[in-house]
Amino acid sequence: MQIQQLKDGFGLALAVLFMFGFFWGVIKIWSGANAISKGDPDGKAGIVAGIIIAAAATIMAALFSIFGLQDAVITPRF
């Protein structure tokens, strides 16, 4: 019972963290696109960084699955 409560607590924390990361990634993508429109060649790096930040949860879940660690994946919960 206590383990399930701990997993639920981590799931809630992950959900909040992933929501923040998603919005931060979207903002980075927008700022990178804005930099490109102003002629800054470093805007592409901002877009790539934003994509990685916004997709971090999916990337980590895929890596855990590839390496056979599906039991280590905690589902974010609200």
C-alpha angles and dihedrals in degrees: 000000000000092000090055091050090051091050090049090051091051089046091055092047090049092050091054091045093049092048090052091046092049093053092044089051092050090051090050090051091050092048091048091051090048090051091051091050088055091051099258109144091202090070090087090063089052091053093049091047090050092051091050093047094047093047097042094114093052093044093052093046090051092050092049090050093047092053094044098251099125091137090062093061114103116199114229110241136191 
